[in-house]
Coordinates of C-alpha atoms and ligand atoms in Angstrom, one line a residue:
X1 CA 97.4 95.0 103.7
X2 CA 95.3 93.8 100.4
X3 CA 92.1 91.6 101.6
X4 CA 90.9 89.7 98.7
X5 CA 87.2 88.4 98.5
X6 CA 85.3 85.6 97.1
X7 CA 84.3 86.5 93.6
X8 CA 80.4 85.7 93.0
X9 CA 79.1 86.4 89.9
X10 CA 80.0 89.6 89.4
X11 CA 80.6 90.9 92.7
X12 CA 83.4 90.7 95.4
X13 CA 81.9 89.5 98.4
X14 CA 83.0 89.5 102.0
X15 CA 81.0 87.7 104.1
X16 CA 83.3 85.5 106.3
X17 CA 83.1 83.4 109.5
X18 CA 87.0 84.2 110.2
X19 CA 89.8 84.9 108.1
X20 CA 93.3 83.4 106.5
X21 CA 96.4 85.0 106.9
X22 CA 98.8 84.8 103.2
X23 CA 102.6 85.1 103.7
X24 CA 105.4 86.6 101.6
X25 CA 107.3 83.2 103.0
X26 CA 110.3 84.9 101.8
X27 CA 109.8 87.6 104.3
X28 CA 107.9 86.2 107.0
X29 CA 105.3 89.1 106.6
X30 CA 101.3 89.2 106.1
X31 CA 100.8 90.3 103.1
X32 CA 96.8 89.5 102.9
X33 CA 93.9 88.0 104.1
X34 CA 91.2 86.4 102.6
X35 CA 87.5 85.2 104.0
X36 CA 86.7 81.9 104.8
X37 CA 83.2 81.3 103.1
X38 CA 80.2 80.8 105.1
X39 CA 77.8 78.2 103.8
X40 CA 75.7 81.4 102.5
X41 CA 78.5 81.8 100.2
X42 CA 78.6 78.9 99.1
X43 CA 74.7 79.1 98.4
X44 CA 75.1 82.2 96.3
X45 CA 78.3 80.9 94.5
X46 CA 76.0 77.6 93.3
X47 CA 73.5 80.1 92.8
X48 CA 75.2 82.2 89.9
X49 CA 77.2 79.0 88.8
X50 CA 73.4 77.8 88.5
X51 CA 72.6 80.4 86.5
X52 CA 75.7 81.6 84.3
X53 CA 75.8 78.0 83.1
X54 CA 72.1 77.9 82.2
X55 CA 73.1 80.5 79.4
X56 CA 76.5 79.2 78.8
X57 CA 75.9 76.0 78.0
X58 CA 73.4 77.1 75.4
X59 CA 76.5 79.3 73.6
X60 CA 77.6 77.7 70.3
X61 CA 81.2 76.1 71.3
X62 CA 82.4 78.1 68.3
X63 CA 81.2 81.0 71.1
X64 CA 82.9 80.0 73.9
X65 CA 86.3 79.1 72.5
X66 CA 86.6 82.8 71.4
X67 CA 86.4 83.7 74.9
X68 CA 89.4 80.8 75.4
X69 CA 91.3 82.4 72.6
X70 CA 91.0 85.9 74.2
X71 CA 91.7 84.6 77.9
X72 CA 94.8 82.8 76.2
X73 CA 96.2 85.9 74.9
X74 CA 95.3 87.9 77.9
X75 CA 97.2 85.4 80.3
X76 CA 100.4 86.0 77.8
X77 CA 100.2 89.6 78.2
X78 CA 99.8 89.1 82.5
X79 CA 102.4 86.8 82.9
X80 CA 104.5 88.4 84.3
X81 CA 102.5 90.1 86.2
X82 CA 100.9 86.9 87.7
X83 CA 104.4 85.5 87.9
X84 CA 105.0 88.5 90.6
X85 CA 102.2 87.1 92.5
X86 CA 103.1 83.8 92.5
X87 CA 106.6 84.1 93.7
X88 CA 105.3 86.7 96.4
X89 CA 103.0 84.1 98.2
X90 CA 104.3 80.9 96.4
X91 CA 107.9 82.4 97.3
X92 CA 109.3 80.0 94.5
X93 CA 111.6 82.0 91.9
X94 CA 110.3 84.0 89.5
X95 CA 111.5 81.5 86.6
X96 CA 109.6 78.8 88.5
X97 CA 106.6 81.0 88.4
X98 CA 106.9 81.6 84.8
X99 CA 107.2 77.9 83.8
X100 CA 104.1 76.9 86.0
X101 CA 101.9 79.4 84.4
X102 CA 103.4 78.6 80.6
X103 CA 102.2 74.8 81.8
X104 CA 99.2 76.5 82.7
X105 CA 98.7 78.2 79.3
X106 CA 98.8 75.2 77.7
X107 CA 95.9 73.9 79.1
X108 CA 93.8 76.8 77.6
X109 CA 95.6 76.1 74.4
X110 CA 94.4 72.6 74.4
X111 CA 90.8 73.9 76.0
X112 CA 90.7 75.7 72.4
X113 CA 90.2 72.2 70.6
X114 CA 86.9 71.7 71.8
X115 CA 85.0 72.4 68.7
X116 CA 86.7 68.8 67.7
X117 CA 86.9 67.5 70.9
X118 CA 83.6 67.9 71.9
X119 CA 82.2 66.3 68.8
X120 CA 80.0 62.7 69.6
X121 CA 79.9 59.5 67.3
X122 CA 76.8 58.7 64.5
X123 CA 76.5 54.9 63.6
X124 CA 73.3 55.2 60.7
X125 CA 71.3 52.3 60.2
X126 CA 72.3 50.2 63.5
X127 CA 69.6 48.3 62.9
X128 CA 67.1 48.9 59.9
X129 CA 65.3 51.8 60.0
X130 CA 67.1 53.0 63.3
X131 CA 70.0 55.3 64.2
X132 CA 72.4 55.2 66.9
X133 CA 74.2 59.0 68.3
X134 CA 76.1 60.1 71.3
X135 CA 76.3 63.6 72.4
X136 CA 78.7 65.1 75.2
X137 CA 76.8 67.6 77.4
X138 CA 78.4 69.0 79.8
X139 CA 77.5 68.1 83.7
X140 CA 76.6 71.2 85.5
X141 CA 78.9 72.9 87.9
X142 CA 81.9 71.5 88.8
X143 CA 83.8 72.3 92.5
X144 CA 87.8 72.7 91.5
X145 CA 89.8 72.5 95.1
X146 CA 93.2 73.1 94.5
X147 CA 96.8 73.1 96.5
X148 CA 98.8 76.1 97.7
X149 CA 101.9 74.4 95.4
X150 CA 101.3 75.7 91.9
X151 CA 98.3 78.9 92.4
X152 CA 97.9 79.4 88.6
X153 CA 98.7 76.1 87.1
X154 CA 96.6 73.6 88.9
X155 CA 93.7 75.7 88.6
X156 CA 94.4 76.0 84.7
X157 CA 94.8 72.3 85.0
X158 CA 90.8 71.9 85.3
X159 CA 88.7 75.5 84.6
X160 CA 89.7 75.9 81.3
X161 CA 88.2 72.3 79.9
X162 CA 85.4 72.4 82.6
X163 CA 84.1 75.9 80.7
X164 CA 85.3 74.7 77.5
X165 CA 83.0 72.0 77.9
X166 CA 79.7 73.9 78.8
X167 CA 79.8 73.7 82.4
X168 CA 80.1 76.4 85.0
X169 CA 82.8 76.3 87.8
X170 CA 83.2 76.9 91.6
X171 CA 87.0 77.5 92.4
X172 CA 88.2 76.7 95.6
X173 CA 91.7 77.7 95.8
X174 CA 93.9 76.9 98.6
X175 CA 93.7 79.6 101.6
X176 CA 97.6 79.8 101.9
X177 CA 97.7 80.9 98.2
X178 CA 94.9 82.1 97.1
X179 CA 95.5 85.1 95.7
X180 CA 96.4 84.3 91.8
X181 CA 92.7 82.3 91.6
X182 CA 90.9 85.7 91.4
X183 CA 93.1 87.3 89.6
X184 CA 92.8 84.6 86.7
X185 CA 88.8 85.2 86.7
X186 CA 89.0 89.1 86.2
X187 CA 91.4 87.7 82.8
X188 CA 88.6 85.9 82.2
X189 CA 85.8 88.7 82.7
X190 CA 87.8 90.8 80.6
X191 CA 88.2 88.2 78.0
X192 CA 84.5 88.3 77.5
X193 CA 83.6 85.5 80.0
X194 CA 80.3 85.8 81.6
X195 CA 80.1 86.3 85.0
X196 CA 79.0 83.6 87.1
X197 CA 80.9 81.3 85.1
X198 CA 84.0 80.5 87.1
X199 CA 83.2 82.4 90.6
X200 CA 86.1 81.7 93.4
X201 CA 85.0 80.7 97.3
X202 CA 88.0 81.4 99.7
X203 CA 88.3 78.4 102.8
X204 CA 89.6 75.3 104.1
X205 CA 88.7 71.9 104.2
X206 CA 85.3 73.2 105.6
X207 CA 84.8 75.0 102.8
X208 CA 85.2 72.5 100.7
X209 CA 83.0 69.8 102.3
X210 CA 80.1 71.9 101.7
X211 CA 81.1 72.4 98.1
X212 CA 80.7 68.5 97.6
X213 CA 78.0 67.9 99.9
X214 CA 75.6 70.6 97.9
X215 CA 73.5 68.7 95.5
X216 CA 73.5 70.8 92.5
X217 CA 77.3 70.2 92.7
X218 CA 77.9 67.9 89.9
X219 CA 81.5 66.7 89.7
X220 CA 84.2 67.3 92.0
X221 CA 88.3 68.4 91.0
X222 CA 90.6 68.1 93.5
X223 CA 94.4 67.8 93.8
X224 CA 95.9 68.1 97.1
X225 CA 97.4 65.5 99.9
X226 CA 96.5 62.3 100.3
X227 CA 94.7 62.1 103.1
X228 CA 92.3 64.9 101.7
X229 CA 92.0 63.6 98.4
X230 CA 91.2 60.1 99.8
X231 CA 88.8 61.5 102.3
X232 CA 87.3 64.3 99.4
X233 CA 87.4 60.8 96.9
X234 CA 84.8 59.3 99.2
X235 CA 82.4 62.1 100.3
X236 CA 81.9 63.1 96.6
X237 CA 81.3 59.5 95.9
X238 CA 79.4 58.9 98.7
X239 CA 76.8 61.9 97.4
X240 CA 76.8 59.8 93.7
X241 CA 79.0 62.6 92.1
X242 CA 81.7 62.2 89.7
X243 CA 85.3 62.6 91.0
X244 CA 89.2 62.7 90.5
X245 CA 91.5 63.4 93.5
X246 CA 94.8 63.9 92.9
X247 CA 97.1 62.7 96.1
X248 CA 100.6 63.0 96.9
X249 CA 103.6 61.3 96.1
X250 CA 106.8 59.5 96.7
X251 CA 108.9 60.2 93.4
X252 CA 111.8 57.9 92.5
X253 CA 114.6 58.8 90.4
X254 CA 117.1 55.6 89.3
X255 CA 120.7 56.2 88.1
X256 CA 122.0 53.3 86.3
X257 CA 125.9 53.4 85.4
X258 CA 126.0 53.7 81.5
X259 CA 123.6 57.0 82.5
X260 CA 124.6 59.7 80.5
X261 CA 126.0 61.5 83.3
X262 CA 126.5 65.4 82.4
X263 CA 122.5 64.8 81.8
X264 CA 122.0 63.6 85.0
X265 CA 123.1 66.0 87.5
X266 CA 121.3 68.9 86.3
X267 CA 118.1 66.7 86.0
X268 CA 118.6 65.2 89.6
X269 CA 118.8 68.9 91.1
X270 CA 116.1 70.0 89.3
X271 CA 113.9 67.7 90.5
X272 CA 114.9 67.2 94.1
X273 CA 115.8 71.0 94.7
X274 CA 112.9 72.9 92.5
X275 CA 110.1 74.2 93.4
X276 CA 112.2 73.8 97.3
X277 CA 111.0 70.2 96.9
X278 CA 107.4 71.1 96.9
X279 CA 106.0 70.0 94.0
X280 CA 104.2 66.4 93.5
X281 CA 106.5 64.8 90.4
X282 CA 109.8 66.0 93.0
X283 CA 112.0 63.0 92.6
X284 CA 112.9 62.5 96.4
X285 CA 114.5 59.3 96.6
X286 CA 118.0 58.9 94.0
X287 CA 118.4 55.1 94.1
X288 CA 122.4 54.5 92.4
X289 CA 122.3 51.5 90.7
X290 CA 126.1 49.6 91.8
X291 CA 129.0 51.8 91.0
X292 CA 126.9 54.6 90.3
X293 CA 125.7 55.2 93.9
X294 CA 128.7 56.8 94.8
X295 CA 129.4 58.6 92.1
X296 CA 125.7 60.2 92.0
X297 CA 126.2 60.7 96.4
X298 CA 129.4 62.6 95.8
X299 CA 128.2 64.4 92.7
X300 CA 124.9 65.7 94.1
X301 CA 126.2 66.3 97.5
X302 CA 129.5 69.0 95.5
X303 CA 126.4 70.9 93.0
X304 CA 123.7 70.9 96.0
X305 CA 125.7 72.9 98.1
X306 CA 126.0 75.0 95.8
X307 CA 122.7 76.1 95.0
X308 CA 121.8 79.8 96.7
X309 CA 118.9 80.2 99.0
X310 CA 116.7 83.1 99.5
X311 CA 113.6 85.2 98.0
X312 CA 112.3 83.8 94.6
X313 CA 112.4 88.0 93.2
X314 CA 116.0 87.9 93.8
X315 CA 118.1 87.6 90.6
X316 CA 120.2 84.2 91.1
X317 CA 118.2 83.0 93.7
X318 CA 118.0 79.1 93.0
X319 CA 115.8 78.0 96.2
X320 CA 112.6 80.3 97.4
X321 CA 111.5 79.5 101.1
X322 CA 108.8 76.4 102.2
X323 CA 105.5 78.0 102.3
X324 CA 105.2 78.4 106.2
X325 CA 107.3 78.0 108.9
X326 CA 105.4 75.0 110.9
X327 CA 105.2 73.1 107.4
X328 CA 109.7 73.9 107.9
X329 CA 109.3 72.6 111.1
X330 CA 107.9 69.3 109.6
X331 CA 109.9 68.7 107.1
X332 CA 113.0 69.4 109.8
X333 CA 111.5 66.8 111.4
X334 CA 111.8 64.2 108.9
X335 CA 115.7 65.1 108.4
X336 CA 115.9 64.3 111.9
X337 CA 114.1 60.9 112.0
X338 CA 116.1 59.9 109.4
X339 CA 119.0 60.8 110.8
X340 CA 117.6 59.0 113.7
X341 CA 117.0 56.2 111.8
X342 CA 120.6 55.7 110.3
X343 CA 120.5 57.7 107.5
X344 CA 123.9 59.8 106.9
X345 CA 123.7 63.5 106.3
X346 CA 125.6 63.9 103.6
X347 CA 124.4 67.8 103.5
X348 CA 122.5 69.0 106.1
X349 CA 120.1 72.0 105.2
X350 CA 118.4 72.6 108.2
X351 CA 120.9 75.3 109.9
X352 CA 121.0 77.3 105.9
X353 CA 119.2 80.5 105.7
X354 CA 118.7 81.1 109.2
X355 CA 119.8 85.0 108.8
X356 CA 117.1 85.8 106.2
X357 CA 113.4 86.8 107.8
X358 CA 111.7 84.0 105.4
X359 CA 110.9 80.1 106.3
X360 CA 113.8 79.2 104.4
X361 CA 115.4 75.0 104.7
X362 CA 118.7 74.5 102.7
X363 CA 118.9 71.5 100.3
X364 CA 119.3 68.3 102.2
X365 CA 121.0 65.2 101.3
X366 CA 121.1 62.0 103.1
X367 CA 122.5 59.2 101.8
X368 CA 123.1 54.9 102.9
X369 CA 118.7 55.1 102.8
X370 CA 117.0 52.1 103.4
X371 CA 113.7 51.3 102.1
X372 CA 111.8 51.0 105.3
X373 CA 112.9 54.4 106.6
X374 CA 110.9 57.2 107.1
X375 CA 112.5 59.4 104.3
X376 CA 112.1 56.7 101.5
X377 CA 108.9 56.0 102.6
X378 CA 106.8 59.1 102.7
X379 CA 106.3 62.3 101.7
X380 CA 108.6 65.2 102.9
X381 CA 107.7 68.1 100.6
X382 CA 110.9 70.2 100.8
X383 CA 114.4 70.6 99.5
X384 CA 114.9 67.0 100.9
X385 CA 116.7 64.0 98.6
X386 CA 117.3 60.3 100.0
X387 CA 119.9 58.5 98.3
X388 CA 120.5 54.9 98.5
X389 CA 122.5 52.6 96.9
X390 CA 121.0 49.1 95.2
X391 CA 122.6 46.3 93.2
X392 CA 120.3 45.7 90.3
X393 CA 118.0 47.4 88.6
X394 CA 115.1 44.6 89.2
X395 CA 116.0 45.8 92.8
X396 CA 115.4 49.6 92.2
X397 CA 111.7 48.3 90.8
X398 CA 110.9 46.2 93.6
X399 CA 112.0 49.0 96.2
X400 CA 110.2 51.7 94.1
X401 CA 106.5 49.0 93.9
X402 CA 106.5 48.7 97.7
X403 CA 105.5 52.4 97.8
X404 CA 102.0 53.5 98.2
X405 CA 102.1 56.0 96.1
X406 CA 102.7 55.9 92.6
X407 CA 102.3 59.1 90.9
X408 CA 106.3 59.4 89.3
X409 CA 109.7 57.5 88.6
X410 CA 112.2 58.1 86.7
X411 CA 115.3 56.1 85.0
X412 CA 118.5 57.5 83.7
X413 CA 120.5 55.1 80.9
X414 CA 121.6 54.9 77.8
X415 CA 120.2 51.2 77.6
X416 CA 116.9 50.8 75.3
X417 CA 116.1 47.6 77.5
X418 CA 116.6 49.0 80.5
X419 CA 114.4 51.3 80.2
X420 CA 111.7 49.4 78.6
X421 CA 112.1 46.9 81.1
X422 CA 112.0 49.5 83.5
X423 CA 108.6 50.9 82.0
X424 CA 106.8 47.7 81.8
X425 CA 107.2 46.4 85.4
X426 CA 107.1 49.7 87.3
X427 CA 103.9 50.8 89.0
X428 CA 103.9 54.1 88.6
X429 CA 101.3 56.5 86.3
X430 CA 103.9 59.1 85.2
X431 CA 107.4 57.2 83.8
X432 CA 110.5 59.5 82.7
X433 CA 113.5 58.8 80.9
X434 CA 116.6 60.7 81.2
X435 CA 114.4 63.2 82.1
X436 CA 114.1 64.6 85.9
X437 CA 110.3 65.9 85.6
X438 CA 108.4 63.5 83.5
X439 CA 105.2 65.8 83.4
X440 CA 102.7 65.6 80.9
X441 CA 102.3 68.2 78.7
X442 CA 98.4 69.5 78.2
X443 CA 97.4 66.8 75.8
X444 CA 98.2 63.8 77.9
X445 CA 96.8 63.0 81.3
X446 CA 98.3 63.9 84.4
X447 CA 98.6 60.3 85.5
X448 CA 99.0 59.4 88.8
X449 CA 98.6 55.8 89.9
X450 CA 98.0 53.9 93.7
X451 CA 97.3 56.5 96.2
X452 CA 98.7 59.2 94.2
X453 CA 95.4 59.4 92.7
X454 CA 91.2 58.8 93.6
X455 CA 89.2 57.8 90.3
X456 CA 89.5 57.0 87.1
X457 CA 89.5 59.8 84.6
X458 CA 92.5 62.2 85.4
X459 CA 93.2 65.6 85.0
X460 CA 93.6 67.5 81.5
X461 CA 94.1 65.5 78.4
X462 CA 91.8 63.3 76.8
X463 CA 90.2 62.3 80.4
X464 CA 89.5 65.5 81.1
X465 CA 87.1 66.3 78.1
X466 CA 85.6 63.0 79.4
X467 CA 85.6 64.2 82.7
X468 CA 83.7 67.3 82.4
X469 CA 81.1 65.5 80.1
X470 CA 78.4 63.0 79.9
X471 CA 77.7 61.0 77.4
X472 CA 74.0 60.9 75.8
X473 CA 72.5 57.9 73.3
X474 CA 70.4 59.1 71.3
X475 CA 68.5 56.2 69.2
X476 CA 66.2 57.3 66.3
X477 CA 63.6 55.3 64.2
X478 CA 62.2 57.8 61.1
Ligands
NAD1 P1 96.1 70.0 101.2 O1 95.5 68.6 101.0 O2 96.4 70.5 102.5 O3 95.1 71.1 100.6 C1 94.6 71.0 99.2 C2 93.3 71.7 99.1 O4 92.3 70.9 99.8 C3 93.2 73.1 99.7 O5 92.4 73.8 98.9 C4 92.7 72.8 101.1 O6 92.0 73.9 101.6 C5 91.8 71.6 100.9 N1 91.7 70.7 102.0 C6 92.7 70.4 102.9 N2 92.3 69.4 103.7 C7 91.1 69.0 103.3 C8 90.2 68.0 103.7 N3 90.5 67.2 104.7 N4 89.1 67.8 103.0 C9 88.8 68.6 102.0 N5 89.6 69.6 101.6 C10 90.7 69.8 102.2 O7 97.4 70.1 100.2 P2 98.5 71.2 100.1 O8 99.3 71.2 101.3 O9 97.8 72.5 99.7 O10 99.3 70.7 98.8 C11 100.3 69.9 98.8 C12 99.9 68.4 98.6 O11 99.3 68.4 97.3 C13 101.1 67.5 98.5 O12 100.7 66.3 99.1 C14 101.3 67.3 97.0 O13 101.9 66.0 96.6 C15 99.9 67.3 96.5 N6 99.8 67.7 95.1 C16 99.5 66.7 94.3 C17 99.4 66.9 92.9 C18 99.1 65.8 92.0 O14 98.8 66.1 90.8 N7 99.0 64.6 92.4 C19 99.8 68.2 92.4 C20 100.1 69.2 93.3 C21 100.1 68.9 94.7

């Protein structure tokens, strides 16, 4: 069995106070282990981080983007290879894989703009005799803690800009997939990188409270549940540092009748049923709008059954396995409540896959939803879609606004006023279209709203070259 350890520097280290088990959740079968970092570790990971960034910052940006340019082309010719590892402790299919790390890609794409975006504003003569300036200079070192949902992506979301930027970078992937993290810092190594850079600490939430509570820890990245970005939200700022938390999520998808409907469908099971429903933009709630709840019910009930389950490697596979089997348990749970609760099961998943060794949950349907139940309400994370049925679309709104969250919703019409109504009066930072996954690409912020997110600045886009900077005034009399 592989054991990974923290990378420091340039060094593998394997100092631990205990260790995490990583699954092939396909299989049911350890396939690794990884250290949880002592606070030792986490001293000598500031340490380099203190010192790689020191020189790094101090590289031309014309420098460092070389190294971005080289990483970029080196993740192209691994991506594959990464996808492998994704799916084999992910489980999600190997397509899957390859989109999240293409997303990914992006992001180091974008990271290679920062010779423009770094640049600062000059107003001459403000006054007479006297210039004004601003600079961005980078913060220091940034903690990025990520979730076990997307292992290459997430992490992309934030190191490339936070290097791109100046700054130097303590990874803290999650301990149920943590394996791609230190895989994407040898790319960078090779790529010309310096060591101490980007150095990965293996843990849990342990782990990374003494990332934010260690002073010459800058700025905080997170993205994970909500309770732990709420509670990681208010340590960080409790210690003065900069922050942005990414929560969960409650996604709703709207189905009005003029819907273009051999659009819908596809886009409906995609974003219910991919990823096994373990993705933050998931729709998980289908609200029909009149006619078109029945219609959608019988529709996605007749394709969902349909889709096959089993291990992301397999060709034709459309469902990999949840990523453990108490987190199965959970989300069996939830079916059950809302069962319990009066919701029908129009397809019931929970029985599916039971011959194959993996943690796998079919695709679940249950339909007649009400607002107030447990399944509309919160977050399931699994192959799990509520359906309800609603008169108006001002309805839809008003059930989707009483939400906490508010990270994704979606509407599908062929009415221009619909869906600008539908975009002006819904609380929600991340509106689709006709489209199922309304992520943003690299250039635009991933922007969840209400308790979807902690802070202000979000991740990637232009926030996060504001993010991973300060801004310095520079005023000069001659
Ligand atoms: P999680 O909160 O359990 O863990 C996320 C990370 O935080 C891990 O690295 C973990 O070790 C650490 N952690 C866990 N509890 C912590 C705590 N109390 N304090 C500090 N750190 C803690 O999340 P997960 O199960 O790995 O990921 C799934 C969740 O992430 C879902 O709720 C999903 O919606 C959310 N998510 C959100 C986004 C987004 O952009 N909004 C994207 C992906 C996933």
């Amino acid at each position: 069995m592989a054991v990974r350890g923290h990378l420091i520097a340039d060094r593998e280290v394997l100092t631990n106070q205990g260790w995490h088990s990583v699954w092939d959740p396909a299989r049911g079968e350890v396939v690794a282990e990884v250290p949880e970092a002592t606070p030792a570790v986490v001293e000598e990971a500031v340490a380099a981080a203190a010192r790689a960034g020191a020189e790094w910052r101090r590289r031309p940006v014309t420098e460092r983007v070389q190294c971005l340019f080289r990483w970029k082309q080196l993740l192209e010719e691994h991506l594959e290879e990464l996808a492998q590892l994704v799916t084999r402790h992910h489980g999600k299919t190997l397509a899957e894989a390859r989109g999240e790390i293409r997303r990914g890609i992006e992001v180091v794409d974008f990271a290679c703009g920062a010779p423009t975006w770094l640049q600062g504003r000059t107003l001459p003569e403000v006054s007479a005799g006297l210039d004004q300036d601003w600079y961005r200079r980078p913060v220091g070192i940034v903690a990025c803690i990520t979730p076990f949902n997307f292992p290459v992506m997430i992490p992309l979301w934030m190191v490339p800009l936070a290097v791109a930027a100046g700054n130097s970078v303590i990874l803290k992937p999650s301990e149920k997939t943590p394996l791609a993290a230190g895989r994407l810092v040898e790319l960078m190594w090779q790529a010309g990188f310096p060591p101490g850079v980007v150095n990965v600490v293996h843990g849990g939430a342990e782990v990374t409270r003494t990332l934010i509570q260690h002073p010459e820890v800058a700025a905080v990245s997170f993205v994970g549940s909500e309770p732990a970005a709420r509670e990681v939200y208010a340590q960080a700022a409790a210690t003065g540092k900069r922050v942005q938390a990414a929560g969960g999520a409650k996604n709703h998808l709207v189905i009005l009748e003029d819907a273009d409907w051999e659009a819908v469908l596809p886009a409906v099971l995609n974003s219910a049923f991919g990823n096994a429903g373990e993705r933050c933009l998931a729709g998980s709630v289908a609200l029909g709008v009149g006619a078109a709840y029945p219609r959608l019910l019988e529709a996605v009930v007749e394709s969902a059954r349909r889709l096959k389950l089993g291990p992301g490697d397999v060709e034709g596979v459309d469902i990999g396995p949840l990523i453990r089997a108490d987190h199965r348990e959970r989300v069996r749970g939830y079916i059950a409540q809302g069962h319990a609760e009066g919701a029908v099961l129009a397809l019931d998943g929970r029985q599916a896959g039971q011959d194959l060794p993996g943690f796998f949950l079919g695709p679940t349907v249950l339909a007649g939803v009400q607002p107030d139940g447990v399944v509309a309400r919160e977050e399931i994370f699994g192959p799990v879609l509520a359906v309800g049925g609603v008169s108006t679309l001002e309805e839809a709104v008003r059930w989707i606004n009483a939400s906490r969250y508010g990270n994704m919703a979606v509407l599908f019409t062929h009415s221009g006023k619909a869906a600008r109504r539908f975009r002006e009066t819904v609380e929600c930072g991340m509106v689709g279209v006709n489209v199922g996954v309304a992520q943003p690409l690299a250039f635009y912020p991933f922007s969840g709203w209400k308790r979807s997110f902690y802070g202000d600045l979000h991740l990637h886009g232009p926030d996060g070259w504001d993010f991973y900077t300060r801004k310095q005034v520079v005023v000069t009399r001659w």
